[in-house]
Every structure is written in structure tokens, then in C-alpha cells.
XYZ file of C-alpha atoms in Angstrom:
368
model
C 0.000 0.000 0.000
C 1.610 3.260 -1.134
C -1.027 5.726 -0.003
C 0.190 8.502 2.268
C -1.027 7.842 5.788
C -1.842 11.507 6.407
C -4.610 11.338 3.833
C -6.202 8.041 4.880
C -8.686 9.761 7.195
C -9.846 12.036 4.381
C -10.547 9.039 2.165
C -12.519 7.305 4.895
C -14.699 10.362 5.472
C -16.196 9.933 2.027
C -17.220 6.326 2.397
C -20.361 6.942 4.435
C -21.908 8.667 1.457
C -21.093 5.771 -0.835
C -21.451 2.538 1.070
C -24.219 0.807 2.989
C -21.902 -0.034 5.897
C -19.294 1.837 7.894
C -17.759 2.487 11.258
C -16.687 5.486 13.238
C -16.624 7.036 16.703
C -18.737 9.975 17.921
C -17.372 13.473 18.288
C -19.359 16.131 20.175
C -19.107 19.614 18.672
C -21.083 21.447 21.367
C -24.141 23.700 21.189
C -25.749 26.890 22.418
C -29.014 28.805 22.702
C -30.310 32.373 22.547
C -32.115 34.585 20.046
C -31.684 34.153 16.309
C -31.625 36.370 13.251
C -33.098 35.974 9.835
C -32.453 32.888 7.754
C -33.914 31.726 4.474
C -34.577 28.082 3.751
C -35.144 25.717 0.876
C -33.721 25.679 -2.591
C -35.150 28.165 -5.034
C -37.352 31.113 -4.146
C -39.505 29.502 -1.466
C -38.575 29.861 2.205
C -39.636 28.085 5.366
C -40.009 31.252 7.405
C -38.872 34.808 6.807
C -37.601 35.123 10.399
C -37.432 32.927 13.455
C -40.266 34.949 14.996
C -42.461 34.151 11.997
C -41.446 30.500 12.187
C -42.518 30.274 15.818
C -45.748 32.155 15.133
C -46.606 29.530 12.521
C -46.323 26.869 15.201
C -48.296 28.463 17.993
C -46.502 28.127 21.311
C -42.996 28.651 19.967
C -41.293 27.407 23.119
C -37.554 26.803 22.736
C -36.361 23.208 23.091
C -33.235 21.053 22.995
C -32.483 19.511 19.604
C -29.970 16.681 19.291
C -28.473 16.434 15.804
C -26.312 13.586 14.485
C -24.081 14.223 11.491
C -22.036 12.125 9.064
C -18.461 13.295 8.575
C -17.694 14.559 5.070
C -19.955 16.199 2.461
C -23.205 15.833 4.477
C -21.812 18.094 7.220
C -19.126 20.177 5.500
C -21.651 22.926 4.736
C -22.992 23.213 8.288
C -20.042 24.913 9.984
C -21.776 28.283 10.166
C -24.826 26.749 11.835
C -22.691 24.831 14.343
C -20.764 28.029 15.060
C -23.969 30.012 15.632
C -25.252 27.336 18.013
C -22.001 27.322 19.983
C -22.080 31.128 20.200
C -25.647 31.107 21.536
C -27.159 32.741 18.463
C -30.014 30.296 17.936
C -33.457 30.331 19.521
C -33.493 26.592 20.173
C -30.613 24.717 21.811
C -28.943 22.653 19.069
C -26.348 20.030 20.012
C -24.342 18.596 17.106
C -22.438 15.301 17.208
C -20.360 13.983 14.305
C -20.541 10.176 14.302
C -17.512 9.648 12.080
C -18.608 7.875 8.905
C -21.078 5.528 10.569
C -24.585 6.458 9.493
C -25.838 3.094 10.767
C -25.009 4.323 14.274
C -26.906 7.540 13.563
C -29.938 5.577 12.420
C -29.852 3.360 15.518
C -29.578 6.332 17.864
C -32.388 8.146 16.073
C -34.530 5.064 16.545
C -33.653 5.084 20.263
C -34.629 8.739 20.546
C -31.051 9.875 21.235
C -31.065 12.023 18.095
C -33.949 14.117 16.823
C -32.424 14.950 13.437
C -29.746 13.116 11.421
C -28.094 13.195 8.005
C -28.000 10.008 5.908
C -27.759 8.730 2.310
C -30.904 9.394 0.302
C -31.963 5.764 -0.088
C -31.336 5.032 3.605
C -33.989 7.615 4.488
C -36.534 5.632 2.456
C -35.386 2.333 3.986
C -35.931 3.737 7.487
C -39.363 5.064 6.485
C -40.364 1.645 5.154
C -39.014 -0.287 8.144
C -42.107 -1.198 10.173
C -39.953 -2.440 13.053
C -38.672 1.059 13.794
C -39.583 2.522 17.179
C -39.550 5.982 15.627
C -41.242 6.986 12.381
C -39.231 9.382 10.228
C -39.811 12.185 7.751
C -37.357 13.742 5.339
C -36.922 17.499 5.760
C -34.173 18.538 3.342
C -31.641 17.575 0.708
C -28.045 18.310 1.748
C -25.983 17.166 -1.240
C -26.886 16.595 -4.849
C -24.539 14.694 -7.150
C -20.972 14.343 -5.883
C -19.667 12.013 -8.571
C -16.946 12.458 -11.182
C -15.132 10.289 -13.697
C -11.374 10.187 -13.065
C -8.715 8.820 -15.414
C -5.234 9.353 -16.768
C -6.485 8.645 -20.319
C -6.797 11.932 -22.222
C -9.000 10.333 -24.899
C -11.908 10.129 -22.451
C -13.814 13.400 -22.610
C -17.509 12.419 -22.592
C -19.864 9.653 -21.529
C -19.720 8.188 -25.035
C -15.954 7.725 -24.675
C -16.564 5.168 -21.906
C -17.814 2.621 -24.436
C -15.856 -0.611 -24.111
C -14.172 0.478 -20.877
C -14.227 -0.745 -17.282
C -15.190 1.853 -14.672
C -14.087 1.133 -11.098
C -16.143 2.394 -8.168
C -17.124 1.904 -4.551
C -20.682 2.313 -3.288
C -22.377 -0.855 -4.474
C -26.046 -0.778 -3.480
C -26.084 2.991 -2.854
C -26.764 6.204 -4.779
C -23.542 6.012 -6.869
C -24.470 2.654 -8.371
C -27.994 3.656 -9.326
C -26.990 7.114 -10.515
C -24.327 5.812 -12.865
C -26.301 2.827 -14.135
C -29.225 5.124 -14.947
C -26.858 7.372 -16.874
C -25.407 4.439 -18.784
C -28.897 3.277 -19.691
C -29.935 6.708 -20.952
C -26.720 7.139 -22.932
C -27.314 3.655 -24.424
C -24.112 2.361 -22.854
C -25.414 -0.108 -20.283
C -24.193 -3.159 -22.187
C -20.975 -1.489 -23.347
C -19.449 -0.393 -20.026
C -18.217 -2.781 -17.360
C -19.075 -1.288 -13.944
C -16.709 -2.954 -11.459
C -16.951 -2.404 -7.696
C -14.149 -2.449 -5.148
C -14.570 -2.637 -1.386
C -12.354 0.315 -0.414
C -11.255 3.618 -1.948
C -7.640 2.570 -1.439
C -8.071 -0.157 -4.046
C -9.401 2.416 -6.501
C -6.418 4.672 -5.891
C -3.975 1.867 -6.499
C -5.742 0.960 -9.742
C -5.496 4.560 -10.931
C -1.795 4.569 -10.039
C -0.853 1.176 -11.480
C -3.183 0.552 -14.428
C -2.466 2.709 -17.477
C -5.598 4.656 -18.446
C -7.724 3.220 -15.628
C -11.129 4.846 -15.200
C -12.889 5.417 -11.859
C -16.184 6.837 -10.646
C -15.552 8.676 -7.373
C -17.079 11.453 -5.281
C -15.845 14.693 -3.853
C -13.909 15.281 -1.682
C -12.172 12.044 -2.716
C -11.477 13.620 -6.116
C -9.282 16.282 -4.513
C -7.437 13.602 -2.530
C -6.864 11.538 -5.677
C -5.392 14.549 -7.474
C -2.653 14.659 -4.842
C -1.768 11.004 -5.240
C -2.140 10.119 -8.922
C 0.193 11.749 -11.434
C -1.503 13.125 -14.525
C -5.007 12.564 -13.183
C -7.810 14.075 -15.261
C -11.451 14.781 -14.348
C -13.160 14.752 -17.748
C -16.769 14.065 -16.727
C -18.942 15.710 -14.093
C -21.665 13.102 -13.602
C -24.136 15.734 -12.386
C -23.698 17.713 -15.608
C -24.145 14.525 -17.631
C -27.361 13.828 -15.694
C -28.671 17.371 -16.158
C -28.102 17.135 -19.899
C -30.760 14.410 -20.013
C -33.420 17.070 -19.231
C -35.683 14.601 -17.443
C -39.357 15.588 -17.506
C -39.859 14.055 -14.054
C -37.555 16.624 -12.436
C -35.585 13.776 -10.845
C -31.997 14.569 -9.952
C -29.232 12.572 -8.386
C -29.651 13.086 -4.633
C -26.775 11.890 -2.462
C -27.641 12.867 1.122
C -30.701 14.095 3.012
C -31.731 15.133 6.509
C -34.470 13.291 8.376
C -36.315 13.932 11.633
C -38.205 11.814 14.142
C -41.868 12.286 13.290
C -42.831 12.567 16.976
C -40.269 15.330 17.503
C -41.487 17.202 14.430
C -45.085 17.079 15.612
C -44.152 18.393 19.062
C -41.490 20.940 18.071
C -42.166 21.979 14.501
C -40.814 25.477 15.060
C -37.437 23.962 16.024
C -37.332 21.999 12.776
C -38.212 25.126 10.823
C -35.437 27.056 12.552
C -33.056 24.189 11.773
C -33.942 24.371 8.088
C -33.562 28.146 8.032
C -30.169 27.931 9.715
C -29.097 25.111 7.418
C -29.937 27.170 4.346
C -28.103 30.179 5.741
C -25.158 27.933 6.595
C -24.838 26.270 3.195
C -25.088 29.648 1.453
C -22.442 31.079 3.785
C -20.182 28.090 3.197
C -20.187 28.554 -0.566
C -19.348 32.259 -0.297
C -16.733 32.006 2.507
C -14.624 29.008 1.505
C -11.575 29.610 3.699
C -13.641 30.128 6.839
C -15.891 27.171 6.029
C -12.878 24.941 5.402
C -11.377 25.954 8.753
C -14.658 25.049 10.462
C -14.531 21.553 8.966
C -11.386 20.953 11.005
C -12.564 22.766 14.141
C -15.871 20.883 14.284
C -14.383 17.654 12.895
C -16.753 17.419 9.946
C -13.699 16.784 7.760
C -10.054 16.147 8.524
C -8.091 18.378 6.161
C -9.020 22.047 5.585
C -6.580 22.376 2.678
C -8.451 19.667 0.798
C -11.826 20.954 2.002
C -11.334 24.434 0.530
C -10.941 22.914 -2.946
C -13.578 20.222 -2.488
C -16.441 22.305 -1.058
C -17.388 24.045 -4.348
C -17.654 20.638 -6.049
C -19.602 18.844 -3.294
C -23.038 20.062 -4.456
C -23.728 21.399 -0.958
C -27.257 22.769 -0.616
C -30.372 23.017 1.514
C -33.423 22.116 -0.547
C -36.764 21.711 1.225
C -40.487 21.411 0.683
C -42.044 20.951 -2.737
C -38.739 21.183 -4.584
C -37.178 18.604 -2.286
C -40.083 16.227 -2.837
C -39.891 16.552 -6.614
C -36.165 15.891 -6.803
C -35.955 13.177 -4.167
C -39.087 11.230 -5.116
C -37.931 11.135 -8.727
C -34.538 9.752 -7.733
C -36.033 7.196 -5.325
C -38.315 6.020 -8.128
C -35.285 5.432 -10.346
C -33.672 3.385 -7.587
C -36.909 1.517 -6.875
C -37.375 0.552 -10.515
C -33.819 -0.765 -10.598
C -34.020 -2.589 -7.252
C -36.973 -2.179 -4.830
C -34.800 -3.252 -1.898
C -32.619 -0.183 -2.442
C -35.418 1.960 -0.972
C -36.824 -0.562 1.492
C -39.197 -2.455 -0.791
C -41.697 0.230 -1.755
C -41.886 3.869 -2.759
C -42.454 6.231 0.191
C -45.904 7.804 0.409
C -46.539 11.563 0.481
C -46.363 11.601 4.274
C -42.632 10.864 4.041
C -41.937 14.398 2.795
C -42.173 17.309 5.214
C -43.647 20.381 3.518
C -43.295 23.471 5.742
C -46.534 25.448 6.351
C -45.453 28.350 4.151
C -45.068 25.984 1.177
C -48.291 24.021 1.636
C -51.264 24.465 -0.609
């Protein structure tokens, strides 16, 4: 193994987004409470609440509460540094406590089911699996999209410049059974390449790196921020295809897009403390917007709050991580379309059936 040990942690941080298993230890980032300022929410023009006061008025009592939030290390939390900072400084109405559970979203799911967490981040299909799991103690609802497509084609072969150039090639990847597999296979099908491209999975990102280093012209499908790590380790590495751009060029009438990670909430907590969920969404939107316009500060926060392990890599990776906060009607359109694609490929990928409308939380301002 010739991979630099200082970068191993950065590679591991990506795997939670890609694989349906993982491990990691919890890290508490702290919290705070006080009054809050204005914060927009949702992708597009719609907002959850113009101000926190309006958000609480929508809910009635508006009493502040404790909110325990579990985060996955890497892209799902790299855009939330501003929100974590505001909570630690006491600039939120509700008392938000954030814990980064390494790369282990299975631990997040278990603790949500035990009531230890009220809100967690997870891969998009895992949210549907939890919704469909009738053995859960806690019912869940999805409240936002946190990352769209993170995937890129990497190679040292300069002749590969488009999806069509993959014909007859083998593409190495991790993430079997998760969003990467279904995203790329759907692309191959729509580019009429499904039978002409060999999609080959490996169990770890380290294997992919070694293939890129040792096999002349090897081709890999990998996510950010792994792409930035790979650039440091593979001489002459090229990034010829942005998978999200290739997807968007399909101009799907359904509005479906590749959705990598989402945020879910315990249904019981939402029903009791809806204003706290609305404030969370507002702060999340403000945080992701702030992240994209203040890269150096946001990258520093990824190290301070342990949402990523290398701020130098983070500052380059953040703009390519499709960080966002998309809620309400727009969230439902994008996510339901992507879950349908996964369901039609393999029903088990979303827990056996398509989620019903009650899976999607539509804030009061966006209803009707």
C-alpha cells in the first residue's frame, strides 16, 4: 500500500456517502441557545419562514427546546459549519447540540430510533429504507436535501472526454447498493451504454487509488472530496466528466436529480417541536449559502468541528460537493424522482416500496 497515511482519514470520510456499511466514533461539537436572526430556507425562491419569529408564530406556542443532531463526517456536514458556530455562540433560539458520528450512518440511524437524536443526516436511499421499516420505534420524515450529485469520472487517459468515450471500458467504483451505483447505471442506460461499459466495484477507496496509479488509463467513478485527494496522489489525473452535468443534460421531464444525502427527523419530535425543525432548516440554508461564499472560513470550520479532517483539501472540495439546503415541494420533486429510479432498478434499495406523500415534510409556508 503506497497511499500517504496523512490522507487516509480524508478518504474514509467519504465512504459513508457511498457505502451501505461503515464504522466510526462519535465526536461532540457542542451547542448553544439564545435569540436568532433571519435565515432563508429551501432551494429556489420559497422559504420556510422569513424570520425565526415568523417561524414560531406559525407553530403556535414557539417554546424553545433542545435539539440533538447527528451528522455524518464529510460532504453531508461540510456545509454546516456556520450553523454549528452560531449554536455554539448562543445565536439560535433553540438549543442545538451537534455530534459527528464519524462515517457511521448506521449508528446515527440506531440512535435516532432510540430517541437519542432528533435529526440526522443520511444517504438518500437510507432515508426511504428507514421510512419503510415497520420495526422502527420511531417513524421518520425527510426534511431537506443536503448534497446533490458528488460524482466524477477520473482517469489518466486523455482520450476520455464524454460519456460516449466510456464505451468498451471498465469503470471502477465503490458504493455498491447505494446512490452512486444507481446514478451511474441510470446514466449508462440513458446514454445507451449499459451493455458497453463494465461497472466494477471495489470494497475500499484505497483499491481504486492503487488501480489509478498502477493501471495505465484506468477509469474510476468517485465522489468529492475524494477527487481532490486523488489529485494529490495520482500523477496526470484528469477529471473529464462531471456526472451531475451529464445527468442534467438528459433534461428529465420528471424533475428527478441525483440526490446523495438528506436530513431526516423523528416524526414525533417534528409534531411536538415543529418550530425547532423550521429554525433548523432556516439555519441550514443560511449555513450552506455562507459556506459557498466564505470558503476559507468554512474549510477551517470543517477541522474545528471535525466534519472533515483536512481544511486544505476541504477548501478545494467544497465548491464541487453540491452542498445545498433544498426543502419542501422542490425537495419532494427531486428526491421522489430519484427514489423512483432506484426503486425501478431494485426495490430493496429503498426498502421495498416507494415512500408515500407523508414521508416528505412540507413546511406550512409551502403548503397548498
